[in-house]
Short mmCIF file of C-alpha atoms in Angstrom, two decimals:
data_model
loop_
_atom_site.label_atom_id
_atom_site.label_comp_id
_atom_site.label_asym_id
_atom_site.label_seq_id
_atom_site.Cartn_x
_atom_site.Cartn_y
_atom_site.Cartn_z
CA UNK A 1 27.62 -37.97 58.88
CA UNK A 2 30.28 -39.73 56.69
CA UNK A 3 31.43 -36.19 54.47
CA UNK A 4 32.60 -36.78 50.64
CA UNK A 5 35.52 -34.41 50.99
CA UNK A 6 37.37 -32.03 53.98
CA UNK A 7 39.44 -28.88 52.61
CA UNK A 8 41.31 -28.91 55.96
CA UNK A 9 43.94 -26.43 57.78
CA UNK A 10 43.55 -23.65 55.75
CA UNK A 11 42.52 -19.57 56.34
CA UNK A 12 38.73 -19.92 54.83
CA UNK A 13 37.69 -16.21 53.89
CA UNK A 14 34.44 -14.55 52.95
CA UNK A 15 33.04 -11.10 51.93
CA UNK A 16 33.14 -10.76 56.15
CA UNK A 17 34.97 -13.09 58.11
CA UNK A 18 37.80 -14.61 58.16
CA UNK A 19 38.49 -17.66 59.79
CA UNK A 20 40.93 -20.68 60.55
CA UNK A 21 38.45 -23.17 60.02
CA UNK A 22 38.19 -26.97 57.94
CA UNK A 23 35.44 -27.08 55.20
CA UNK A 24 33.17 -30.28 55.08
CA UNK A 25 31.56 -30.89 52.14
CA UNK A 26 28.91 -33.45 51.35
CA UNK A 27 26.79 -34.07 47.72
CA UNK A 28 28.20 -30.82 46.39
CA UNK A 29 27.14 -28.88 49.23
CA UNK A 30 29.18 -27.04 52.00
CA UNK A 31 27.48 -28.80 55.18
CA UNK A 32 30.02 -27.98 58.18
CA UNK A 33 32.69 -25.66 58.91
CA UNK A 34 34.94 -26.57 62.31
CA UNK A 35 37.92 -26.85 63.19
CA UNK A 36 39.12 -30.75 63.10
CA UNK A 37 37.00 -32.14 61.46
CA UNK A 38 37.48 -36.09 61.08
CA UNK A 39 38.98 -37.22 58.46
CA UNK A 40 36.57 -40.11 57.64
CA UNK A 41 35.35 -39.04 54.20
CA UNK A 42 36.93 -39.53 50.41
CA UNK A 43 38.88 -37.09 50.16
CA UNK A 44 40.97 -34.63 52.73
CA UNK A 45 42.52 -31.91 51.06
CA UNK A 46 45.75 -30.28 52.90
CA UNK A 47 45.37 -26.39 52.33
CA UNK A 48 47.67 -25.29 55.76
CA UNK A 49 49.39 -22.12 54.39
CA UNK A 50 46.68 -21.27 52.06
CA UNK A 51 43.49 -19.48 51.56
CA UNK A 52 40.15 -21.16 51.04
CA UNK A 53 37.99 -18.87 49.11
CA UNK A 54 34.32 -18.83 47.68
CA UNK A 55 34.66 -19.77 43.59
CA UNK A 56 35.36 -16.17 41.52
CA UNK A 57 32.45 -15.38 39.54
CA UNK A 58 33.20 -13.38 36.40
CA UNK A 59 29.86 -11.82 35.68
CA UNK A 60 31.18 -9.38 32.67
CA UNK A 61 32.79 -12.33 29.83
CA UNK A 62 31.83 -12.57 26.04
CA UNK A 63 32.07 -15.61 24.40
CA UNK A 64 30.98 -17.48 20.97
CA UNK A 65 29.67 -13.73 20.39
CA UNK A 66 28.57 -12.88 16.91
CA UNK A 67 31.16 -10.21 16.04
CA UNK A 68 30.76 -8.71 12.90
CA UNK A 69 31.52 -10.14 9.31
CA UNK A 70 34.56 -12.28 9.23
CA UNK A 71 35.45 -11.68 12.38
CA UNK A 72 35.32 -14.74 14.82
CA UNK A 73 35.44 -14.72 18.78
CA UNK A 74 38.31 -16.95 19.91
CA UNK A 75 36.56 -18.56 22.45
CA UNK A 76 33.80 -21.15 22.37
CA UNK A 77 32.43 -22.38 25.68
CA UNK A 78 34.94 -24.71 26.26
CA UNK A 79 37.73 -22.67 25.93
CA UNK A 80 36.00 -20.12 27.94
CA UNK A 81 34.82 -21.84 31.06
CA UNK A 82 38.43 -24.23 31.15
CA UNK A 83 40.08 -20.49 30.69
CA UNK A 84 37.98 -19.08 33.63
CA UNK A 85 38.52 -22.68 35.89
CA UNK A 86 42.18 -22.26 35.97
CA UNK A 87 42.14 -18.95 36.44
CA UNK A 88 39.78 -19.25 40.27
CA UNK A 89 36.43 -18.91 38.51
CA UNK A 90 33.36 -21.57 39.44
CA UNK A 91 30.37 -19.45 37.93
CA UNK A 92 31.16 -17.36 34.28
CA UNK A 93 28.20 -14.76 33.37
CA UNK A 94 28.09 -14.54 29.51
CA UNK A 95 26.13 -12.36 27.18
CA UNK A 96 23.56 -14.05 24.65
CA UNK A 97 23.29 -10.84 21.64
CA UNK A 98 20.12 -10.35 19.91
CA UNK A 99 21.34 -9.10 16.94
CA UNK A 100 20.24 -6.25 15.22
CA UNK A 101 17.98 -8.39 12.29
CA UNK A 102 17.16 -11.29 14.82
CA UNK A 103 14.76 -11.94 17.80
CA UNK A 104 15.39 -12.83 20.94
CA UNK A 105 14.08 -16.03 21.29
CA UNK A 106 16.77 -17.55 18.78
CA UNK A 107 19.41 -16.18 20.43
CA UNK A 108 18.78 -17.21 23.81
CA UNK A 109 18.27 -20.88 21.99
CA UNK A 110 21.24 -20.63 19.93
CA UNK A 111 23.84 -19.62 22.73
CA UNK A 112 22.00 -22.64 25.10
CA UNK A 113 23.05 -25.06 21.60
CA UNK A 114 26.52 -23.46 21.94
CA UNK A 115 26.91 -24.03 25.80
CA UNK A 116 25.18 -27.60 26.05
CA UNK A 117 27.74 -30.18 26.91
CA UNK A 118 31.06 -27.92 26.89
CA UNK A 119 31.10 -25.95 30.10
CA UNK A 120 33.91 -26.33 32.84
CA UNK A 121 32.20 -24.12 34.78
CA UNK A 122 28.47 -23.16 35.77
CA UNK A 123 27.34 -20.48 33.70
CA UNK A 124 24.24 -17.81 33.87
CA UNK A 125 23.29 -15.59 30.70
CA UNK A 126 22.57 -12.11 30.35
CA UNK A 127 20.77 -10.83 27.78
CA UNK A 128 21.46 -7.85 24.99
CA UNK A 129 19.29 -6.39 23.44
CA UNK A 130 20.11 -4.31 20.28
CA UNK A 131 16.41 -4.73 18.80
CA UNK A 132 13.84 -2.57 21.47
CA UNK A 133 10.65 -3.72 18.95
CA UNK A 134 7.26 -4.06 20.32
CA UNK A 135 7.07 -7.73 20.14
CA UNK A 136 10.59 -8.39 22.09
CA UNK A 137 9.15 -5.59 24.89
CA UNK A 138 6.48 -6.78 24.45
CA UNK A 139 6.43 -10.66 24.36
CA UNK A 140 9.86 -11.93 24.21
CA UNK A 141 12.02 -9.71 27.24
CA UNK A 142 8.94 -10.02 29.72
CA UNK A 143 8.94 -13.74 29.04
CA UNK A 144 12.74 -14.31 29.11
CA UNK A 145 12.69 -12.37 32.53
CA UNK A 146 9.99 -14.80 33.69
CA UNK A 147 12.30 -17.48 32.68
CA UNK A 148 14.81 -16.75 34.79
CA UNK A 149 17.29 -14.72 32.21
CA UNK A 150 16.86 -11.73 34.80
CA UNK A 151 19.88 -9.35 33.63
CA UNK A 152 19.65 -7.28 30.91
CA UNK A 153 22.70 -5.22 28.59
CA UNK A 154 22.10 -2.46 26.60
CA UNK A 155 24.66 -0.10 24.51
CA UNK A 156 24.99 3.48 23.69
CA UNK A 157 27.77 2.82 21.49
CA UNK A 158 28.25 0.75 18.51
CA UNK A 159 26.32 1.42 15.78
CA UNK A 160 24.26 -1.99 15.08
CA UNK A 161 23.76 -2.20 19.21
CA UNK A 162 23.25 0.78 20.55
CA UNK A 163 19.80 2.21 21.85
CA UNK A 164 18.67 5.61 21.53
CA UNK A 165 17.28 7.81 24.67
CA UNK A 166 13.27 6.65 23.29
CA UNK A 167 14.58 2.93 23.42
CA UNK A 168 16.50 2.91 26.32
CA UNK A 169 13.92 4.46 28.32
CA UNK A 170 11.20 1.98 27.03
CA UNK A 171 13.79 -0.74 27.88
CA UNK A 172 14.16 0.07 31.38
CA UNK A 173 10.48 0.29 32.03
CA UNK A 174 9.96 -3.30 30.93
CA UNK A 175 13.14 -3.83 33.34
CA UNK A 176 11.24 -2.18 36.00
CA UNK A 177 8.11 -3.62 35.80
CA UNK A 178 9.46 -7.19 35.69
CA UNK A 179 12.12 -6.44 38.01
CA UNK A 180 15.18 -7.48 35.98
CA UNK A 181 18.92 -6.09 36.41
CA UNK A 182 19.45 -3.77 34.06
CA UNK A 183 23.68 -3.08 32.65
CA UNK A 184 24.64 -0.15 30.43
CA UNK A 185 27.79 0.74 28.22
CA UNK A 186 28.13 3.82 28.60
CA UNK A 187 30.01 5.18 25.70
CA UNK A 188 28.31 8.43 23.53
CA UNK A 189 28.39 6.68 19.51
CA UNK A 190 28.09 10.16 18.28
CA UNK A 191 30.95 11.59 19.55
CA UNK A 192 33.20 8.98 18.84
CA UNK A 193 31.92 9.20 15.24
CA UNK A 194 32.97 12.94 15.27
CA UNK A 195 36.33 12.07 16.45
CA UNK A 196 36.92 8.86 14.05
CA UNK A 197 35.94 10.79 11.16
CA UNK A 198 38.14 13.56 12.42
CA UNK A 199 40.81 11.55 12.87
CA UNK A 200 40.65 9.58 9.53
CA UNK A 201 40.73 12.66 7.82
CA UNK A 202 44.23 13.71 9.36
CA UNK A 203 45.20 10.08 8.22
CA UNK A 204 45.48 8.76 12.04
CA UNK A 205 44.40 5.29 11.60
CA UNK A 206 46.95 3.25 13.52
CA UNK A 207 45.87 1.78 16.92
CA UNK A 208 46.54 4.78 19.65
CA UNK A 209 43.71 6.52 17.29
CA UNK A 210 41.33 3.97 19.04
CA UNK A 211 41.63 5.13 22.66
CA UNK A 212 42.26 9.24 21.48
CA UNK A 213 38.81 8.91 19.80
CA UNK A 214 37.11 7.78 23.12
CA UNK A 215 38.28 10.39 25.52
CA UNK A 216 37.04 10.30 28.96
CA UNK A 217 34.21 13.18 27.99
CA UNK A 218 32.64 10.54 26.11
CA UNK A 219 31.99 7.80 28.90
CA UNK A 220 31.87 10.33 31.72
CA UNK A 221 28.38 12.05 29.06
CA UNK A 222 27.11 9.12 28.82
CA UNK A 223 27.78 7.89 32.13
CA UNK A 224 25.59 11.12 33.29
CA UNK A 225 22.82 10.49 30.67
CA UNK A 226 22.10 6.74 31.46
CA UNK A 227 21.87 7.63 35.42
CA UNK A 228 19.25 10.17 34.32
CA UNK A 229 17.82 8.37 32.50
CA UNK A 230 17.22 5.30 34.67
CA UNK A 231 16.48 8.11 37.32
CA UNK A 232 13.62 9.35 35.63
CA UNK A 233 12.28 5.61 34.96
CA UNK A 234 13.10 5.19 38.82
CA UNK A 235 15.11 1.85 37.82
CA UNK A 236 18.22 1.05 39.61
CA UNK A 237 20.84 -0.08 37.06
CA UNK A 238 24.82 -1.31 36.67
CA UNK A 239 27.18 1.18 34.93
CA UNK A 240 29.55 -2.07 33.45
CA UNK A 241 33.43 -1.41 33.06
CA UNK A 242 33.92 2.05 34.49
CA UNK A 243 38.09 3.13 33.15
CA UNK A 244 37.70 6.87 34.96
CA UNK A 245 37.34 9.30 37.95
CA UNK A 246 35.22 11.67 36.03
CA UNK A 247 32.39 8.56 35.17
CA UNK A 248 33.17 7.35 38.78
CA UNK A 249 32.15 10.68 40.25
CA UNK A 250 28.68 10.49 38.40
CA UNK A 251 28.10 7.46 39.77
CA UNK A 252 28.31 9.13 43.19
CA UNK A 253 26.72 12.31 42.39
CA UNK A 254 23.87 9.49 41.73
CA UNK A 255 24.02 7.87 44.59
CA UNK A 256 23.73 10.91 46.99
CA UNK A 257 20.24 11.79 44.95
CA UNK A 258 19.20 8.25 46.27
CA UNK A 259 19.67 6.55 43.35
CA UNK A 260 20.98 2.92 43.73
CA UNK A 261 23.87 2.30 41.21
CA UNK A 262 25.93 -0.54 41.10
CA UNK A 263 29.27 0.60 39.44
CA UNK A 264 32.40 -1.85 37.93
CA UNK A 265 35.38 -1.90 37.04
CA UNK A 266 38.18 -4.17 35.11
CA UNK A 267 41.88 -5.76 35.39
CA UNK A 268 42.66 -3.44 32.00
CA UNK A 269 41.57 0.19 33.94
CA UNK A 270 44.48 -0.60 36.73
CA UNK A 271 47.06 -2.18 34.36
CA UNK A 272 47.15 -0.78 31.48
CA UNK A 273 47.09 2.70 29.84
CA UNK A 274 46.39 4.34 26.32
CA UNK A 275 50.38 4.06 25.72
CA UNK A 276 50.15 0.50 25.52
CA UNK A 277 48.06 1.05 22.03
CA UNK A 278 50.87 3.07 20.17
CA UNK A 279 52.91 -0.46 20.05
CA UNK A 280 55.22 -0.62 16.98
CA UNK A 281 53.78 -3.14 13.90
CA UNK A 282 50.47 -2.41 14.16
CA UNK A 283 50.55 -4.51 18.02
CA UNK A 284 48.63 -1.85 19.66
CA UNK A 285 45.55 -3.27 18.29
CA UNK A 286 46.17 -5.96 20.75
CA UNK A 287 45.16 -3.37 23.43
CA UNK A 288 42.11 -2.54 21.78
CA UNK A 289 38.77 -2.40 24.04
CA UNK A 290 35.81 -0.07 25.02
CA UNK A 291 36.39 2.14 26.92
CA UNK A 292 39.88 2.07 26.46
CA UNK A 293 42.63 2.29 29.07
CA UNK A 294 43.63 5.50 29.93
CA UNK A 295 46.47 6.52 31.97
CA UNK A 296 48.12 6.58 35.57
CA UNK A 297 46.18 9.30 36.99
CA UNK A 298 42.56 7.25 36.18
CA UNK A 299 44.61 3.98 36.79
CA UNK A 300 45.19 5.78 40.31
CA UNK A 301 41.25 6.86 40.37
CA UNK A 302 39.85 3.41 39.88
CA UNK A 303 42.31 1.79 42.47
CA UNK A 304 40.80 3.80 44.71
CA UNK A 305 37.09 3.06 43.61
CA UNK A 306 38.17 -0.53 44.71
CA UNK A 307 39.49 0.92 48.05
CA UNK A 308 36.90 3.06 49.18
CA UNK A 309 33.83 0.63 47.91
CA UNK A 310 33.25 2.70 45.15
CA UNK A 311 32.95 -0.09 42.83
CA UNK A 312 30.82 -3.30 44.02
CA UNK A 313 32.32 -5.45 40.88
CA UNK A 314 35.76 -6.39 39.25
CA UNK A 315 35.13 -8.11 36.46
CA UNK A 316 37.59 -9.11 33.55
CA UNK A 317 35.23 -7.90 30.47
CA UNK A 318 37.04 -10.90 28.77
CA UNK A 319 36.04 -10.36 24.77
CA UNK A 320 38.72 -12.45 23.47
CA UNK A 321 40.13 -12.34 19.26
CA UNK A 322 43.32 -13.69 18.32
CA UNK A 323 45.95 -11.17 16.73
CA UNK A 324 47.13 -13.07 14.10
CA UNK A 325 45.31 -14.18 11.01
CA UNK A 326 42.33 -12.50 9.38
CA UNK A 327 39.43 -13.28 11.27
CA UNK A 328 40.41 -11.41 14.63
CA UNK A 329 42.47 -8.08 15.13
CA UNK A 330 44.74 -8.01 11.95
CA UNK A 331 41.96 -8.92 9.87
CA UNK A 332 42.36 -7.32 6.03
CA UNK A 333 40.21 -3.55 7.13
CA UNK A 334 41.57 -4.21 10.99
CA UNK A 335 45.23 -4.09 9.47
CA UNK A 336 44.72 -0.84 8.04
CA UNK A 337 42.47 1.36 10.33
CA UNK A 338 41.46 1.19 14.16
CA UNK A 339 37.57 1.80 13.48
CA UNK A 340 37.82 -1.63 11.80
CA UNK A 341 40.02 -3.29 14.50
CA UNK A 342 37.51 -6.14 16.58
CA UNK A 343 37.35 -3.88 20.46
CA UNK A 344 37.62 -6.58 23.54
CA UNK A 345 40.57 -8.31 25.13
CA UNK A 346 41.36 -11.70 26.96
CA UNK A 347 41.49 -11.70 30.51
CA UNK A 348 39.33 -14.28 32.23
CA UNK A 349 42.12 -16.36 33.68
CA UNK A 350 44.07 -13.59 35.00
CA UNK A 351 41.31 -11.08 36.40
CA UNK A 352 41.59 -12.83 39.78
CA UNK A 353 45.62 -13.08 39.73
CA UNK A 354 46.04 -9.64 39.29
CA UNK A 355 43.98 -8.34 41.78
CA UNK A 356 45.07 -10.44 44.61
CA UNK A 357 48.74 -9.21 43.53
CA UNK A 358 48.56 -5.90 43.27
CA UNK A 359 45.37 -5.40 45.64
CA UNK A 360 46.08 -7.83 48.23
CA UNK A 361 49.56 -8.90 48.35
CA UNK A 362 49.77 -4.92 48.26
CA UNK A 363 48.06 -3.96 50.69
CA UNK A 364 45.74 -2.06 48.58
CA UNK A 365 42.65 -4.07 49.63
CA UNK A 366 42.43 -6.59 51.92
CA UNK A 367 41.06 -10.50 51.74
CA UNK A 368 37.53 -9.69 52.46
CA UNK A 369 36.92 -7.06 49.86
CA UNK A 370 38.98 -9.18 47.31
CA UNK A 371 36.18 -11.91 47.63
CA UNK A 372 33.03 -9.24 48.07
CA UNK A 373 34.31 -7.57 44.83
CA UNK A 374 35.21 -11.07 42.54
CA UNK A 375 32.08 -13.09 43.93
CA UNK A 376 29.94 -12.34 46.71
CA UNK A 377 28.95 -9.20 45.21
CA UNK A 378 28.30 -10.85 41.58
CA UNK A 379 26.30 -13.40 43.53
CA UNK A 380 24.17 -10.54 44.84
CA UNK A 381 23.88 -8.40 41.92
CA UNK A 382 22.72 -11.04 39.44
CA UNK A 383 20.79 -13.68 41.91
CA UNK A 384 22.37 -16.31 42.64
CA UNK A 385 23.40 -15.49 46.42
CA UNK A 386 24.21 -17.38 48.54
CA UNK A 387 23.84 -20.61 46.21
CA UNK A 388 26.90 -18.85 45.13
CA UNK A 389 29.72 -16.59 46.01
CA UNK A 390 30.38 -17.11 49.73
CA UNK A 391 31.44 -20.13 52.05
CA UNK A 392 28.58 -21.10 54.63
CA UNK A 393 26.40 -24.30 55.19
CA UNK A 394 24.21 -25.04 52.69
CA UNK A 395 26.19 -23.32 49.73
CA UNK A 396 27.30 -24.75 46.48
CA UNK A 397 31.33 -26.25 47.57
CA UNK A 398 32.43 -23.64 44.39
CA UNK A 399 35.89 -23.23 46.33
CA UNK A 400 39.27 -22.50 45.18
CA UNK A 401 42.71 -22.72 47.24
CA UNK A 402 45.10 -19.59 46.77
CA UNK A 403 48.76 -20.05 47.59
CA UNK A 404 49.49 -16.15 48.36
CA UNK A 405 53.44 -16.52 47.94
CA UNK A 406 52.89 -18.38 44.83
CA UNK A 407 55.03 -16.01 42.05
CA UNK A 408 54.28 -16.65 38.50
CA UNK A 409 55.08 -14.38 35.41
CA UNK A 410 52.05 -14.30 32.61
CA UNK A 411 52.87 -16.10 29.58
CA UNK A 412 50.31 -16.85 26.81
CA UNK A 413 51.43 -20.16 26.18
CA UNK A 414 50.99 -21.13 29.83
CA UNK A 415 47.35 -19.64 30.02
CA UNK A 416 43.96 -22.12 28.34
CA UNK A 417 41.55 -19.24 26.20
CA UNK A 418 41.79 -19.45 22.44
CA UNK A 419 43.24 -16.42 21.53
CA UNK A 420 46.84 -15.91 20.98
CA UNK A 421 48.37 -13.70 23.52
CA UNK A 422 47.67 -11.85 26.76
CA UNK A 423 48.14 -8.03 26.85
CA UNK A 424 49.53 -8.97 30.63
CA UNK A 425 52.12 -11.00 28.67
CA UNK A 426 55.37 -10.75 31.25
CA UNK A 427 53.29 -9.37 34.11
CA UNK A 428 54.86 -11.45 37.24
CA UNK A 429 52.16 -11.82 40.16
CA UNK A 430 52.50 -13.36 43.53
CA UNK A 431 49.35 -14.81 44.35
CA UNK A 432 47.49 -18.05 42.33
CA UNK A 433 45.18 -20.34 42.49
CA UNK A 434 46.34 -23.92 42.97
CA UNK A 435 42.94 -25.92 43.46
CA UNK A 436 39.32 -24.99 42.49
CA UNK A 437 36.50 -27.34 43.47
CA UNK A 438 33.24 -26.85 41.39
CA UNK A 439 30.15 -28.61 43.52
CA UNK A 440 32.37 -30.26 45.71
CA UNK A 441 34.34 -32.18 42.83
CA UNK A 442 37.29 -31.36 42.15
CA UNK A 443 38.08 -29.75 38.77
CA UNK A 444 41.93 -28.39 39.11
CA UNK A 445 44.06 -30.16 41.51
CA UNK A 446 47.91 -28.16 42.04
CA UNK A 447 47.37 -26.49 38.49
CA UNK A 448 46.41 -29.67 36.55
CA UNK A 449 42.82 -30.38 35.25
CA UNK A 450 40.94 -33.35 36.54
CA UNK A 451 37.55 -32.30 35.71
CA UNK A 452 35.53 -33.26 32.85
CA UNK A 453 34.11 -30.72 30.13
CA UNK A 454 30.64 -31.13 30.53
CA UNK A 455 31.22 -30.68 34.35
CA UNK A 456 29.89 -27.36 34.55
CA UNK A 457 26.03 -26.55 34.12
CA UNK A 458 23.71 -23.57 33.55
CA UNK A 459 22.41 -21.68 36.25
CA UNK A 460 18.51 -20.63 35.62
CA UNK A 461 17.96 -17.52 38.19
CA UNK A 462 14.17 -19.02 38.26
CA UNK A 463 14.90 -22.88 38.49
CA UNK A 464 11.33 -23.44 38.44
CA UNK A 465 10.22 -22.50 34.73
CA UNK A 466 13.39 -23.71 32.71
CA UNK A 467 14.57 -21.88 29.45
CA UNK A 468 13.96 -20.59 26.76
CA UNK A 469 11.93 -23.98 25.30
CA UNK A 470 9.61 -22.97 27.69
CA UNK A 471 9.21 -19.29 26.39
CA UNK A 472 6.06 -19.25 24.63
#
């Protein structure tokens, strides 16, 4: 069998093994792994020295969201997916947002308009649903499940998203019955009203206000609430960007009932901490997310969620606005109070690079739970294993080389998402990504792009009923 290309010499390593072994790939396909292979094909690639790893998949990244008025996301799907490319991703797992006033039929055809011909990378959609009514849990969310849109988020913060305890019980039954994935933010919107207000009032409106008005309590109550919750529906669900111990130890307390929980975590919760919002000139807003970043002794707590298996996901939570100008964070209310100041920060490209610094090349974690935790375990969760997130015959060839002594210091300008800065801006990392193949072609070749936009294509979890055309 004459192979199209051969990823030779290099330390290929999966959720479980790892191997010295060459990669043969054939029509996008992984079709042989051996040592020496021959080298009559297209293509050899040299990776001696290097890791050979499954593609990352980032299943937690917002893009071309609707944000609020005025405010624009600052990344369409081309930045997004060429963002998430360079930074080791094959497969990107964005939201499509029923808003509040809309159904969600448009949506799931408006973010399929958005994504049609600009992807870099493969891409599968969640659903949110902010709108609970009897015809979308009724009609719509039982035939977008059937469809293949099998992953569902739902808030309990934010005011025009967030589900009461009548809706988000009536949600999860539908997600239950169909047998869809169900994610939660688990933030209590009452509470932080009570502390915004209170805070306003005592004229603290600068940034830090932000993260002081989302303690821990907050996530770790509703944390507790959405596990019982799901409990009593007897629906096994994902508790999405967990920053603390206290929300962490729910999620066990959970677990040892019998309930199945997956639990994640993000770049921000072991990098950054509430300090980093009290910047001078208003910069803290560049910091701003939900939940927010706390400090070392939760930084400490979620490390160790990563250690012990805790957490199943790592996912960037990439919600991108630029600082500057007046449609992102310094917009004209933004600029003046931190309840107006857009919540989400870039990270797509650098999820992978940090964690394979300061986890691997750290000894914090080794190979094989770097990959479960940035792709195998996505692949699981959300249904697309083993077409994705592993390296074994008869998987996509989603691969990307890592040179582990490769030292680079994050700057902005060197990084390809549409916002204007990175709040790991002089963060130096010894670990990259060098080469990412993307169905056997490859897409990034020693840091330089060589694939196409329009390269990348969406992923239907039920291949055989297409989208949302097909949803009546």
């Amino acid at each position: 069998m004459k192979l199209d290309v051969i990823i030779k010499s290099g330390t290929v390593a999966t959720a479980s093994d790892t191997i010295r072994s060459d990669v043969g790939i054939k029509a996008g396909k992984i079709v042989v792994l051996g040592e020496e292979l021959e080298d009559d094909c297209a293509e050899v690639i040299d990776a001696k020295g290097k890791f050979v790893l499954p593609g990352g998949i980032d299943s937690h990244v917002h893009i071309a969201q609707p944000s609020g008025d005025g405010i624009v996301m600052a990344d369409d799907f081309e930045s997004g997916t060429r963002s998430a490319l360079f930074g080791g991703n094959t497969t990107i797992m964005p939201f499509c947002l029923q808003e509040r006033d809309g159904d969600l039929r448009s949506a799931i055809d408006r973010y399929h308009g958005l994504a049609e011909g600009m992807l870099y990378t493969d891409v599968a959609f969640h659903l949110i649903v902010a709108n609970p009514s009897p015809q979308v849990l009724g009609q719509q969310l039982p035939a977008a499940i059937t469809n293949g849109y099998t992953s569902i988020k739902v808030f309990m913060t934010y005011e025009n998203l967030r589900l009461n305890d009548a809706e988000l019980l009536a949600t999860f039954d539908v997600a239950r019955q169909r047998g869809a994935t169900m994610m939660i933010h688990c933030e209590n919107e009452d509470a932080i009203r009570f502390l915004s207000e209170r805070h306003v009032a005592n004229g603290e409106v600068a940034p830090k206000s932000h993260a002081t008005s989302r303690p821990v309590p907050v996530e770790r109550e509703a944390t507790h609430r959405a596990l019982s919750l799901a409990e009593i529906v007897d629906l096994p669900i994902v508790i999405v960007h967990v920053s603390n111990g206290a929300a962490a130890e729910e999620i066990q307390r959970a677990r040892q009932r019998g309930m199945k929980v997956t639990a994640e975590t993000c770049p921000q919760y072991l990098m950054l901490t509430a300090n980093d919002l009290d910047g001078m000139d208003w910069e803290g807003a560049k910091f701003v997310c939900s939940p927010p970043p706390r400090d070392a002794t939760e930084q400490e707590a979620c490390w160790l969620g990563l250690e012990n298996g805790m957490f199943e996901l790592f996912s960037s939570d990439h919600c991108p606005f630029r600082y500057e100008g007046t449609d992102g964070k310094m917009n004209p209310k933004g600029a003046k109070n931190f309840r107006h100041i857009p919540n989400g920060i870039p990270g797509v490209e650098t999820r992978l690079p940090i964690l394979f610094s300061e986890g691997v090349n750290k000894g914090r974690i080794d190979i094989n739970t770097f990959v479960a935790v940035t792709a195998t375990n996505h692949a699981k969760t959300y249904g697309i294993y083993p077409q994705k997130g592993t390296i074994a015959v008869g998987s996509d060839a989603d691969i990307t080389i890592w040179d582990p002594d490769l030292v680079r210091t994050v700057a902005h300008r060197d990084l390809h998402d549409g916002a204007d800065y990175s709040p790991y801006e002089g963060l130096t990392l010894k670990g990259w990504p060098t080469t990412v193949l993307l169905r056997g072609k490859v897409m990034v070749r020693d840091g330089q792009l060589e694939g196409q936009l329009g390269d990348g294509a969406y992923l239907s979890r039920n291949s055989d009923l297409g989208a949302a055309k097909n949803m009546d």
